[in-house]
Coordinates of C-alpha atoms in Angstrom, one line a residue:
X1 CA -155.8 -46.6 59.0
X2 CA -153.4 -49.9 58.9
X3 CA -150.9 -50.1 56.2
X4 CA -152.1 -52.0 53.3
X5 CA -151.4 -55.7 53.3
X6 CA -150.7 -55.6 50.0
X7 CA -147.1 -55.7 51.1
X8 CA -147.3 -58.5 53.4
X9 CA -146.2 -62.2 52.3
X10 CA -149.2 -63.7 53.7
X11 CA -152.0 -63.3 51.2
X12 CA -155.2 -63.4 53.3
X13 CA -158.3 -65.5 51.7
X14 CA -155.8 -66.5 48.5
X15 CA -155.2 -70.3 48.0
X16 CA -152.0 -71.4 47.4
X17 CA -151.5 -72.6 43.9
X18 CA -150.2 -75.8 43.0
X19 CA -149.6 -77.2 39.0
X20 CA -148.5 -80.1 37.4
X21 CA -144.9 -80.9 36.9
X22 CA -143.4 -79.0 33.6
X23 CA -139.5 -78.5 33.0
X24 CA -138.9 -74.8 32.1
X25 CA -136.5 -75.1 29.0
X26 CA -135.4 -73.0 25.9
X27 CA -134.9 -69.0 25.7
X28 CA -136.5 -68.5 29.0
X29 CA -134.5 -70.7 30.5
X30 CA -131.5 -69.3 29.5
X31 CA -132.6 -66.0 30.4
X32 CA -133.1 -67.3 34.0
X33 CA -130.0 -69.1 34.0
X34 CA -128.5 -65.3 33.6
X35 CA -130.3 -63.6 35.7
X36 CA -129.4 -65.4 38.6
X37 CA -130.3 -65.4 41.8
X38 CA -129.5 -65.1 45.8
X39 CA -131.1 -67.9 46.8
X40 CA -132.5 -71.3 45.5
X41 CA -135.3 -69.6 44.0
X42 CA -135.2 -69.1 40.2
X43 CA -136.5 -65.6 40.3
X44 CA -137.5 -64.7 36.7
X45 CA -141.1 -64.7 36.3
X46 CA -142.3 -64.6 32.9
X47 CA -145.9 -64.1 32.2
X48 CA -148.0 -63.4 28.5
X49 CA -149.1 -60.5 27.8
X50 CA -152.1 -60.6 25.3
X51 CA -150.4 -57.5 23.9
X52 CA -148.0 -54.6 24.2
X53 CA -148.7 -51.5 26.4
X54 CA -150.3 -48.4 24.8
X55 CA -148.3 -46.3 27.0
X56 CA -145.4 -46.6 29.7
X57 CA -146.5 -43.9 30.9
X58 CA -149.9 -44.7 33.5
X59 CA -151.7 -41.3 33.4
X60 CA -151.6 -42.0 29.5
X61 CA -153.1 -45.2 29.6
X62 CA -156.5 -46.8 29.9
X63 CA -156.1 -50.2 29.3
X64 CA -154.9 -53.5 31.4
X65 CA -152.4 -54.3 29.6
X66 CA -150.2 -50.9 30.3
X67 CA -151.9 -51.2 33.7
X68 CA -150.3 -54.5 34.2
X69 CA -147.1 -53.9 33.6
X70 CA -147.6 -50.3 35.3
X71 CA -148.6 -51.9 38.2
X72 CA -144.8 -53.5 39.1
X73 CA -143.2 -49.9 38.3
X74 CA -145.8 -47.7 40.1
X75 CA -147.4 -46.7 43.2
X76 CA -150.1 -44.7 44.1
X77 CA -150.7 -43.1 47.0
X78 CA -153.4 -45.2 47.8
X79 CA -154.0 -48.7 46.8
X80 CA -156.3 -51.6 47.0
X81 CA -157.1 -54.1 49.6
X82 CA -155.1 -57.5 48.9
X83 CA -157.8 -59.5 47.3
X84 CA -160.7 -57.4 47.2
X85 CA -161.7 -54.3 45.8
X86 CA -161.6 -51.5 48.5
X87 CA -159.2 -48.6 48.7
X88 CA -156.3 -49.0 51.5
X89 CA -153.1 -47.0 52.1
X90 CA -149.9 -47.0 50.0
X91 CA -147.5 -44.0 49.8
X92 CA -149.8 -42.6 52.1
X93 CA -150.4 -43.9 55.2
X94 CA -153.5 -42.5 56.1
X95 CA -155.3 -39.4 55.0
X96 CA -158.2 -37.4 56.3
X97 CA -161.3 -35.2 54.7
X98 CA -162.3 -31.5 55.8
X99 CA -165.9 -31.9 56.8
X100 CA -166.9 -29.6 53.3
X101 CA -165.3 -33.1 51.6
X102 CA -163.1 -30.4 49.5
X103 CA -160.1 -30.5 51.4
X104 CA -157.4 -34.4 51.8
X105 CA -154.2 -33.8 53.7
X106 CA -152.2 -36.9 53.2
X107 CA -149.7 -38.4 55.5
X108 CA -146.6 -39.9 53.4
X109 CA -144.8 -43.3 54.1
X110 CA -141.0 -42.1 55.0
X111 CA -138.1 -43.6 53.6
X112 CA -139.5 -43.8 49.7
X113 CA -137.4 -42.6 46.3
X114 CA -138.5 -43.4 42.8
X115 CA -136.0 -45.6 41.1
X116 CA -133.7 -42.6 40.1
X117 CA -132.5 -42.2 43.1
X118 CA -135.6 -38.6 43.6
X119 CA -137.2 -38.7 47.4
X120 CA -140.8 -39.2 47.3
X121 CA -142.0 -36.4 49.5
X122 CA -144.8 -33.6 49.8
X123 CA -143.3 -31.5 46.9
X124 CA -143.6 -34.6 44.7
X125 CA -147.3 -35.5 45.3
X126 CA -147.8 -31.9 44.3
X127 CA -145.9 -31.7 41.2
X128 CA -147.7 -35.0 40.1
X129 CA -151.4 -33.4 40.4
X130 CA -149.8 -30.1 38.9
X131 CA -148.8 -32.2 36.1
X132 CA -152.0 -33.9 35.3
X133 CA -154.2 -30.6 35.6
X134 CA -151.9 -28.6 33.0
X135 CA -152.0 -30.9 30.8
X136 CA -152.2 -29.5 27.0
X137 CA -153.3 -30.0 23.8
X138 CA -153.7 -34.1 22.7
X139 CA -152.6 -34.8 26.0
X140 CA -156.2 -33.3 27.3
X141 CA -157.6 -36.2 24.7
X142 CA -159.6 -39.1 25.5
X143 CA -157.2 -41.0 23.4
X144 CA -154.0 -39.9 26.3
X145 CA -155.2 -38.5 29.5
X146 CA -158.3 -40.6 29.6
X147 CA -158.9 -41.5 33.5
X148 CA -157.9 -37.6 34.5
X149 CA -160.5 -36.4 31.9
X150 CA -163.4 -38.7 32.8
X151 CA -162.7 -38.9 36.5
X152 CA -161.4 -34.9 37.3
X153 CA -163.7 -33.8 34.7
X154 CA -161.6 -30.5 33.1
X155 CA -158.2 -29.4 32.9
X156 CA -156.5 -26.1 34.1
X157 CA -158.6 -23.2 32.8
X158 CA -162.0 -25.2 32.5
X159 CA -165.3 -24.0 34.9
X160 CA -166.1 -28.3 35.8
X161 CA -162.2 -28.9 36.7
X162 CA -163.0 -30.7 39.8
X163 CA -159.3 -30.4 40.8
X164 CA -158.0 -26.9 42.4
X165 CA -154.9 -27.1 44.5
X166 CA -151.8 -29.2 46.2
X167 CA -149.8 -28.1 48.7
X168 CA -146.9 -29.6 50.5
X169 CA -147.1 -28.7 53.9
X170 CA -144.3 -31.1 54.6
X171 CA -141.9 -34.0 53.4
X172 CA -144.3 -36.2 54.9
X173 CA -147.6 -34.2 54.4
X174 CA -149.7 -32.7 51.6
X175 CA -152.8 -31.3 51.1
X176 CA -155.2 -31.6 48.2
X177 CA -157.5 -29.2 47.6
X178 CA -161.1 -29.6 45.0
X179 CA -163.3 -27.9 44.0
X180 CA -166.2 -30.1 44.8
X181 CA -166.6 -32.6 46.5
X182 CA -166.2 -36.1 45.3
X183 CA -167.1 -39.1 46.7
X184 CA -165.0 -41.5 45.3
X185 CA -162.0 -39.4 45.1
X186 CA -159.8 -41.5 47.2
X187 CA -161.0 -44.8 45.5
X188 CA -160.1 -43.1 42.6
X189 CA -156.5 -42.4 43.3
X190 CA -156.1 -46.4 43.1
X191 CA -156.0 -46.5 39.7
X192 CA -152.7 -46.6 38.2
X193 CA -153.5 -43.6 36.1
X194 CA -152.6 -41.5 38.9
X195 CA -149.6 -43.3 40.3
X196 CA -146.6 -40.8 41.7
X197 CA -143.9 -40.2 39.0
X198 CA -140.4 -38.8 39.6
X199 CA -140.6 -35.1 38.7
X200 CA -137.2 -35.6 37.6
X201 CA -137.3 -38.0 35.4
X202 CA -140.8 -36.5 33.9
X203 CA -138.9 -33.3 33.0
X204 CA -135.6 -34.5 32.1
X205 CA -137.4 -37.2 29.5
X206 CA -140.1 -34.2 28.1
X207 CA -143.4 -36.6 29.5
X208 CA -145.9 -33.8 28.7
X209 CA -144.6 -33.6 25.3
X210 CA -147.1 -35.4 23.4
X211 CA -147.7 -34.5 20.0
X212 CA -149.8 -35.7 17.1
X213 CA -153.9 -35.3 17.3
X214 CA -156.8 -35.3 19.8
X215 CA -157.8 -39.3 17.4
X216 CA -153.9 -40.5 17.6
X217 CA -151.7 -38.9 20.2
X218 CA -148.2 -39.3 20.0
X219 CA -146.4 -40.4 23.4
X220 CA -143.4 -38.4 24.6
X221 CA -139.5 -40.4 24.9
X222 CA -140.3 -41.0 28.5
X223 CA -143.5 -42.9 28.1
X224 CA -141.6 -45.3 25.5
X225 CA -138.6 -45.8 27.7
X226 CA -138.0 -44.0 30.8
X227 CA -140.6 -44.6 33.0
X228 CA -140.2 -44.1 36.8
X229 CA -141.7 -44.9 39.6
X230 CA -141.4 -45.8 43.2
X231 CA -142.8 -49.8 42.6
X232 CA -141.1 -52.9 43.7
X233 CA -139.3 -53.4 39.8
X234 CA -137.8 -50.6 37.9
X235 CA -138.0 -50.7 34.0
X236 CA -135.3 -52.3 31.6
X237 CA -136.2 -53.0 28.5
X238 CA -139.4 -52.6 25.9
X239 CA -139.0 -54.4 22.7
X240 CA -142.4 -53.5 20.7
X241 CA -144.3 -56.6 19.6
X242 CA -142.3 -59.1 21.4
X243 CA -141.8 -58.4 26.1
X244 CA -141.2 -56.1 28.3
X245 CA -138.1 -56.7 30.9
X246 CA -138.4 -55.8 34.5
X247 CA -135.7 -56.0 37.2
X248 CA -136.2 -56.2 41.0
X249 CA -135.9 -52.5 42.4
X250 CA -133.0 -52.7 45.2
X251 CA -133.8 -50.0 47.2
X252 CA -137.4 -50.5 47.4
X253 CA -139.2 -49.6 50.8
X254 CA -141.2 -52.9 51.1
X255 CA -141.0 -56.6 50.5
X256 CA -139.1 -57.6 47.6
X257 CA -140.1 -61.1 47.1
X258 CA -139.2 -64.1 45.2
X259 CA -139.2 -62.3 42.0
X260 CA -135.7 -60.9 40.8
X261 CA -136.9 -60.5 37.0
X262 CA -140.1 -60.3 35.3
X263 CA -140.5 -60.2 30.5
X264 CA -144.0 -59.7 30.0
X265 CA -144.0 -62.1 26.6
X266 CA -146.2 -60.6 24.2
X267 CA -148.6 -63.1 22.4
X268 CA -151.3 -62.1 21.3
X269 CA -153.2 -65.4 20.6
X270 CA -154.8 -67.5 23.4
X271 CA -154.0 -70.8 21.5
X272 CA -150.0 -69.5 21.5
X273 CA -150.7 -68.7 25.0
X274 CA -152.2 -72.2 26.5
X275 CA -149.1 -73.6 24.3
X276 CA -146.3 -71.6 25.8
X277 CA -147.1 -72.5 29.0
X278 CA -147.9 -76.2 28.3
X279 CA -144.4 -76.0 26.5
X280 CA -142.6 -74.2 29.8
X281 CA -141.6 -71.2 28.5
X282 CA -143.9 -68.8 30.6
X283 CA -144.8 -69.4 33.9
X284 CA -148.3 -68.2 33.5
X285 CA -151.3 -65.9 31.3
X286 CA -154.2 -64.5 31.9
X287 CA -157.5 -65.0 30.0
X288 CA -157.5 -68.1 29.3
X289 CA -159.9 -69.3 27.0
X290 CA -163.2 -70.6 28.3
X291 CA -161.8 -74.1 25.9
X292 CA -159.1 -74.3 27.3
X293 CA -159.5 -74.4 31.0
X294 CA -161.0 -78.1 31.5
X295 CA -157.6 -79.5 29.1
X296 CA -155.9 -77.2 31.2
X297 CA -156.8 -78.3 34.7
X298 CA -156.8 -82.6 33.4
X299 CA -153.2 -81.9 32.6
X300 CA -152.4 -80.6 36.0
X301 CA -152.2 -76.9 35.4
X302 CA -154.0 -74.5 38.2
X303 CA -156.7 -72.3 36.7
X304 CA -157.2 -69.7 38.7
X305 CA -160.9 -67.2 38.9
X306 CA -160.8 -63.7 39.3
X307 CA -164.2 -63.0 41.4
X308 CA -166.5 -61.1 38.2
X309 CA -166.2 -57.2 38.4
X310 CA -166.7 -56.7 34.8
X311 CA -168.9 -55.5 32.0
X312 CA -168.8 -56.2 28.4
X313 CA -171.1 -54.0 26.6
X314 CA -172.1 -54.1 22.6
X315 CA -171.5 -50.0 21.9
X316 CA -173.9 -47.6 19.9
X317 CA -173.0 -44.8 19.0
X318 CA -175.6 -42.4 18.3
X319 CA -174.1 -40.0 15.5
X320 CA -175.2 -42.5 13.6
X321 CA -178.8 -41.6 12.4
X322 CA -180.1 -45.1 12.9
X323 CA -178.7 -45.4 16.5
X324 CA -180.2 -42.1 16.9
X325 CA -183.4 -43.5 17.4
X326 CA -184.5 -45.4 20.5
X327 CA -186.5 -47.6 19.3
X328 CA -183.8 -49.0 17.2
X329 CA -181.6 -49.1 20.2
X330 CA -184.2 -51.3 21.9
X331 CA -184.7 -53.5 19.2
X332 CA -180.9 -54.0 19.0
X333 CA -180.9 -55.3 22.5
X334 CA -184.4 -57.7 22.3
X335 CA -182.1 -59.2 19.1
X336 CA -179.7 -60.4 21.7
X337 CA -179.3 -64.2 23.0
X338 CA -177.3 -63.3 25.9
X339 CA -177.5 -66.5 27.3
X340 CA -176.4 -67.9 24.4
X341 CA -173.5 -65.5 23.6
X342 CA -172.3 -66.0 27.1
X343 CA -172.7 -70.3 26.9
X344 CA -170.8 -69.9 23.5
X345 CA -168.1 -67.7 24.0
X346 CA -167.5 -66.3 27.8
X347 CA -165.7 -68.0 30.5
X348 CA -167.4 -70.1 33.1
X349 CA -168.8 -68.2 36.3
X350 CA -170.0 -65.1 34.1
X351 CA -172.6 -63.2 35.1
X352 CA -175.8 -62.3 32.7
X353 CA -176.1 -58.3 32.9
X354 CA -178.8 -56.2 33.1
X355 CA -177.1 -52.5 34.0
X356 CA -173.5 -51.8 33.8
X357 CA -172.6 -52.3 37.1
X358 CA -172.0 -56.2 38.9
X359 CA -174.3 -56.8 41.6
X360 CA -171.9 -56.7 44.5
X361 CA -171.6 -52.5 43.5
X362 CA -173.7 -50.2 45.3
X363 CA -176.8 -48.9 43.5
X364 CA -177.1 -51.9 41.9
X365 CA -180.7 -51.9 40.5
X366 CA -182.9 -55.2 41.0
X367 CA -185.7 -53.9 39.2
X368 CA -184.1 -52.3 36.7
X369 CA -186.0 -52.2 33.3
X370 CA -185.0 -54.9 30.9
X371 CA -185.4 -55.4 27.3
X372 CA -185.5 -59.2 26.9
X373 CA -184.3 -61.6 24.2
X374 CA -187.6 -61.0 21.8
X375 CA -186.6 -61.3 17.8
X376 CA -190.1 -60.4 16.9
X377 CA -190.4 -57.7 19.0
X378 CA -187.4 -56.5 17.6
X379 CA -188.2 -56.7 14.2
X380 CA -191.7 -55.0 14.9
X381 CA -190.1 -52.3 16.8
X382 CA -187.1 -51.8 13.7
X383 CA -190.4 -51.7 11.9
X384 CA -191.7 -48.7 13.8
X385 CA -188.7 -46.9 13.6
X386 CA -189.1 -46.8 10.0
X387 CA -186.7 -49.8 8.9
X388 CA -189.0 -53.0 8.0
X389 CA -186.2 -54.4 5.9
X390 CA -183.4 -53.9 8.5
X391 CA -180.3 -51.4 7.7
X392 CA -177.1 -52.0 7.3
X393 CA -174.7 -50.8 9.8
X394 CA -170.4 -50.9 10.6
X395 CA -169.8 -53.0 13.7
X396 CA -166.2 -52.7 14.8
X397 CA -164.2 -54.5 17.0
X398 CA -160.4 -55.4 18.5
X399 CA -158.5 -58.3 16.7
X400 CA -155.1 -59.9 18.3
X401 CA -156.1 -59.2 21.6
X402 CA -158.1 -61.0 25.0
X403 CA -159.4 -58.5 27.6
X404 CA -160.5 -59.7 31.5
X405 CA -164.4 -59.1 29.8
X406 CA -164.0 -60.4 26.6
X407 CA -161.0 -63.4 25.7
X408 CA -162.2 -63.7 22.1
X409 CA -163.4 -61.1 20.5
X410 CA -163.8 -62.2 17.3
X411 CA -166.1 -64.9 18.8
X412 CA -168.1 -62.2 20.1
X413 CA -168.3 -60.2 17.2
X414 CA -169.6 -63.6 15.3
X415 CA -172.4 -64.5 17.7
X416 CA -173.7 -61.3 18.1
X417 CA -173.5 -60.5 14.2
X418 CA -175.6 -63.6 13.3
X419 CA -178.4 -62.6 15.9
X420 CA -178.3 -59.1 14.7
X421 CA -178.7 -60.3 11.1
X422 CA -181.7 -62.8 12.0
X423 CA -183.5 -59.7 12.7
X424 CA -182.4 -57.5 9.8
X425 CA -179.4 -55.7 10.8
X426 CA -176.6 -56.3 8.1
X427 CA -173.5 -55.6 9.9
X428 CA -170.4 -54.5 7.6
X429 CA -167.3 -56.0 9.7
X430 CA -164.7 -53.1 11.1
X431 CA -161.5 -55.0 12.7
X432 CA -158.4 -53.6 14.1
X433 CA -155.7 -54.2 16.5
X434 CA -156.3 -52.9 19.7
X435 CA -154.0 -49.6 19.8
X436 CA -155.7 -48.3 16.7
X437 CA -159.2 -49.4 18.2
X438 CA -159.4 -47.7 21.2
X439 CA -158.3 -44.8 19.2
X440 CA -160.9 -45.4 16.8
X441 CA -163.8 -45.7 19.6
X442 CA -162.8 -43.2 22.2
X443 CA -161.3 -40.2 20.5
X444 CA -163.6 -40.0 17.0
X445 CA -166.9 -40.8 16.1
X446 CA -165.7 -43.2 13.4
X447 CA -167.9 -46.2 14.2
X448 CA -170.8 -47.4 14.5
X449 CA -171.6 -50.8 16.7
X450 CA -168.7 -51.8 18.7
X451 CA -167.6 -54.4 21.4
X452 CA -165.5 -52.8 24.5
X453 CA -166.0 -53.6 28.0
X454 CA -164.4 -52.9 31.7
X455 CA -162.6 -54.2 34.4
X456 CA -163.6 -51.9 37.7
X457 CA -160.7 -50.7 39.4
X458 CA -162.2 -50.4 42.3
X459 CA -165.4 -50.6 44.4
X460 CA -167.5 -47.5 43.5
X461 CA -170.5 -47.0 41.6
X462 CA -169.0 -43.9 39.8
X463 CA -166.0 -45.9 38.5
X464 CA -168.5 -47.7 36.4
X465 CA -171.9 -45.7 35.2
X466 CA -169.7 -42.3 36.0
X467 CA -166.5 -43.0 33.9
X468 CA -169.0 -44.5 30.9
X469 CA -171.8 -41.8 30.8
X470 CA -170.7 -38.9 32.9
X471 CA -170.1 -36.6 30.1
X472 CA -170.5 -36.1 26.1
X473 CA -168.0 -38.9 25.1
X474 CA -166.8 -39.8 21.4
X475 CA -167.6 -43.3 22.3
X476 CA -171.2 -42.7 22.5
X477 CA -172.1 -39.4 20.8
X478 CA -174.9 -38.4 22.9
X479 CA -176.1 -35.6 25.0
X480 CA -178.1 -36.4 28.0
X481 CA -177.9 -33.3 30.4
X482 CA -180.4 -34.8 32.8
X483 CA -178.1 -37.7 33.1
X484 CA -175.1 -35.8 33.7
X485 CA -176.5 -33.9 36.3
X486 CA -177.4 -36.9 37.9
X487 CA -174.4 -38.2 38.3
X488 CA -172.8 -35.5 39.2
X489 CA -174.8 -34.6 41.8
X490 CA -174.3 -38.7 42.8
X491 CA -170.5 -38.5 42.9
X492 CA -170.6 -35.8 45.0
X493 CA -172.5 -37.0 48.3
X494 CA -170.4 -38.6 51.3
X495 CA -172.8 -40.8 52.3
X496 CA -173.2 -44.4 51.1
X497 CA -176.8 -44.5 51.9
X498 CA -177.9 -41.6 50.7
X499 CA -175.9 -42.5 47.4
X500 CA -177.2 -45.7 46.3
X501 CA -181.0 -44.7 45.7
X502 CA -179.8 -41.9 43.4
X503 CA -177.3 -44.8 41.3
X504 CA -180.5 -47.0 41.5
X505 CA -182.5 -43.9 39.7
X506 CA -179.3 -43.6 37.6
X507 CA -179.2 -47.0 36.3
X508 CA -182.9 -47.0 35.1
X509 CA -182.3 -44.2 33.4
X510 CA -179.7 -45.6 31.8
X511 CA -181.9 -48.5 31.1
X512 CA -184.4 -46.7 29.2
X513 CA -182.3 -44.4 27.5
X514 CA -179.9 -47.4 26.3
X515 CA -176.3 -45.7 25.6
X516 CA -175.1 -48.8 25.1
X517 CA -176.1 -52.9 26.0
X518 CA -175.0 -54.3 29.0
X519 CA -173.9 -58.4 27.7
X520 CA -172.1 -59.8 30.3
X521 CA -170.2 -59.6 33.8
X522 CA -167.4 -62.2 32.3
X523 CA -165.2 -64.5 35.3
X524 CA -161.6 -64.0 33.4
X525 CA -159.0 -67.0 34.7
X526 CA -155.4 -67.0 34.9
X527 CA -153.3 -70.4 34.5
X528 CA -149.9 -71.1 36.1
X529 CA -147.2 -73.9 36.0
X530 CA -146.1 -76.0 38.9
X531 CA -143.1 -73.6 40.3
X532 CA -145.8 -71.2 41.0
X533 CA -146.9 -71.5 44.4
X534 CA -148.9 -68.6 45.2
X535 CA -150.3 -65.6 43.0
X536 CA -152.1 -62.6 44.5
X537 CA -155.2 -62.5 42.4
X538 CA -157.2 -59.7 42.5
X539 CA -160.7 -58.8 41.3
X540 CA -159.2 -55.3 40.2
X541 CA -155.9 -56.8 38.6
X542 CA -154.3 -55.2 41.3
X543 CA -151.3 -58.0 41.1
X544 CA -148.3 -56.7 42.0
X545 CA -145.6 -59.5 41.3
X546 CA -143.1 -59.4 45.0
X547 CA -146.0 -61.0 46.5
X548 CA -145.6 -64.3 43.7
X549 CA -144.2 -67.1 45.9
X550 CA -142.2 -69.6 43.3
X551 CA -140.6 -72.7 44.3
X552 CA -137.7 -74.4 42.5

């Protein structure tokens, strides 16, 4: 395998960005002014965040946000291919499978220490899987450990734990050993979720100390302050509610870059967003508002499309009696416009979905069974189900937040509540901010309809249908052994062809047994400023900020 060319400054297939002419003034410019730089280069990069992290700490996060700023800190021993979606080598060079698939002995890049100073080495690697597989109490929860749950599927002490054994055979070597085999483990390893962390720094900070409950874990000192990592900027600051600061990591391995500093500048709302940057005082946002972008790009700012590799689903969660039924579940889904909620409220470019995978994954079903846009049908099949005046129902969703599959949520919730109510389904509105949402959807069964979506981290079918609807899941509340078994047994073949007729068997089965309703595969933009001159987008958010090229 060639190193990745994630770390190289030219950014294959990426246009070169170029904005109109805006004068950075105000706070950030004072802040640049004290950063200072080497070179002619201002090197602060500030960019808006639609909201704070959950977690500093990666394998205790699920969500983009605390994957974007994660991103700069961490590494991975594998990453992703600059601009696409494929896995390609990080801390480890290369890497090779027994012929049993059970068995990945991993060669390590030399030369690597996280940013206190601790040698990335075999013994590292191993403590980090170690880590994630003793994990106790909350920490096990879908609330905290989320990806290692779903993905490794059990925890030291549990008969499905997929994950067995590490062994450092070598500074520069280690060998991972499982269970079963697993398809997509290497893909897997992308994710930020299982990014190397110093040992060090875990113990000396208490990481695995989480306390609180299984619905609202409490994170440990080190995931609200310490976090460490081997990535191109180390941690400095985290004021709650208002940025992050980052500062360039000077004994990094690879390419530093034209970025010295980087505040993540919390704001929350994508009108404060398209106004900060038309006022100068961020250099950039993501999830731009479908409004916005035309205003945007007349006034000479560069919008910039992520490629769609997204799903935004309407939940249902079947511990509620109602949802319980399928016929209900059907006739939810034939009382959806999807055309119209995407024309109304979703970015240009998205995608109409029919299965909770894009098209460009394998086992992507053409034929899959669909429930089309049918009002009467619905109401006749509501009807059936014993409810010919409708029910009433909670339908919750996030507030003060924009995600890659859904920039306005509260649009979302306001299309999709009229249709429902057109056919008889009262919803009773269930806001809250995002921390306390994901909490609320993941980790208890205290909702009913809800909006939530997902951004694939990386080009395997299991990383979609597999995270969702591998396994009993608060989320859902339903058990479906046949389904479980088949995607278990999916996960685990080697072969590519062999793989996608079973996923196209799993996603019909999906169809009919509708867990949840696929909406939309959403395009999410990003918008920069003129000193900008190159950002490496990435269809998995796999932006990693020494490969932004700035000008003066």
């Amino acid at each position: 395998m060639t190193p990745t060319a994630r770390y190289s400054r030219a950014l294959g297939g990426l246009a070169a960005l170029a904005a109109g002419a805006l004068v950075l003034t105000g706070c950030v410019q004072s802040e640049r002014d004290d950063a200072g730089t080497d070179g002619d280069v201002d090197g602060t990069f500030v960019f808006a965040a639609s909201g704070d992290p959950v977690s500093l700490d990666p394998a205790f996060a699920s969500d983009g946000e605390s994957f974007r700023v994660a991103r700069q800190m961490f590494e991975g021993l594998v990453g992703v291919e600059s601009g696409g979606a494929d896995p390609a080598p990080l801390l480890a060079e290369s890497w090779e499978s027994s012929d049993d698939g059970l068995s990945y002995t991993f060669q390590l890049r030399e030369g690597v220490t996280f940013h206190d100073g601790t040698e990335f080495n075999g013994e590292a690697v191993c403590s980090n899987f170690d880590r994630w597989f003793n994990f106790e109490g909350p920490a096990q929860s879908p609330a905290a450990a989320y990806y290692y749950g779903s993905l490794f599927r059990g925890f030291a002490g549990d008969d499905a734990a997929l994950y067995e054994s590490c062994e450092a055979t070598g500074d520069t070597e280690a060998v991972v050993n499982l269970t079963t085999p697993f398809a997509g483990f290497i893909a897997s390893l992308s994710l930020p979720a299982f990014s190397m962390q110093s040992p060090s720094a875990l113990d000396e900070f208490g990481a695995d100390e989480v306390t609180g409950s299984d619905d609202a874990p409490v994170m440990s000192e080190y995931a609200n302050g310490h976090p460490t990592g081997t990535g191109p900027f180390q941690f400095e600051s985290w004021d709650v509610g208002s940025q992050v600061e980052l500062s360039a990591y000077p004994d990094y391995w690879g390419d530093q870059g034209d970025v010295t500093e980087i505040i993540f500048r919390v704001i929350d709302d994508p009108n404060a967003r398209r106004q900060a940057l038309e006022a100068g005082s961020i250099d950039g946002y993501d999830l731009v508002s479908p409004a916005d972008t035309v205003a945007l790009e007349e006034d000479g700012f560069q919008i910039v499309p992520r490629d769609p590799f997204t799903i935004l689903y309407l939940g249902l969660n079947q511990e509620v009696e109602e949802l319980a039924d399928v016929r209900v579940r059907q006739a939810i889904t034939q009382a959806i416009d999807k055309e119209q909620l995407i024309t109304q409220t979703l970015p240009e470019g998205t995608q109409l979905a029919t299965q909770f995978i894009p098209p460009v994954v394998a086992g992507y079903n053409d034929d899959v069974t669909t429930y089309d846009y049918d009002p009467d049908a619905a109401r006749d099949l509501l009807a059936e189900a014993g409810y010919p005046d409708g029910f009433e129902i909670d339908f919750n969703y996030p507030t003060n937040i924009s995600r890659p599959y859904m920039p306005t949520p509260e649009q979302v919730f306001t299309n999709l509540s009229t249709q429902l109510e057109e056919v008889g389904i009262t919803v009773n509105a269930q806001p809250n901010e995002w921390g306390e949402y994901l909490d609320r959807i993941q980790a208890s069964d205290d909702h009913g309809l809800h909006l939530l979506g997902w951004t694939g981290d990386y080009n395997d079918t299991d990383n979609f249908v597999g995270v969702f609807f591998g396994d009993e899941k608060p989320e859902f509340g339903f058990d479906n052994p046949e389904l479980f078994a088949a995607l278990d047994e999916a996960r685990g073949i080697a072969s590519l062809d062999e793989q996608i007729p079973l996923y196209e068997d799993i996603n019909e089965q999906i169809a009919e047994f509708i867990p949840a309703v696929p909406l939309a595969h959403p395009a999410p933009s990003l918008a920069f400023a003129e000193r900008v001159e190159s950002y490496p987008v990435s269809p998995v958010n796999d932006e990693v900020y020494n490969l932004v090229e700035l000008s003066d």
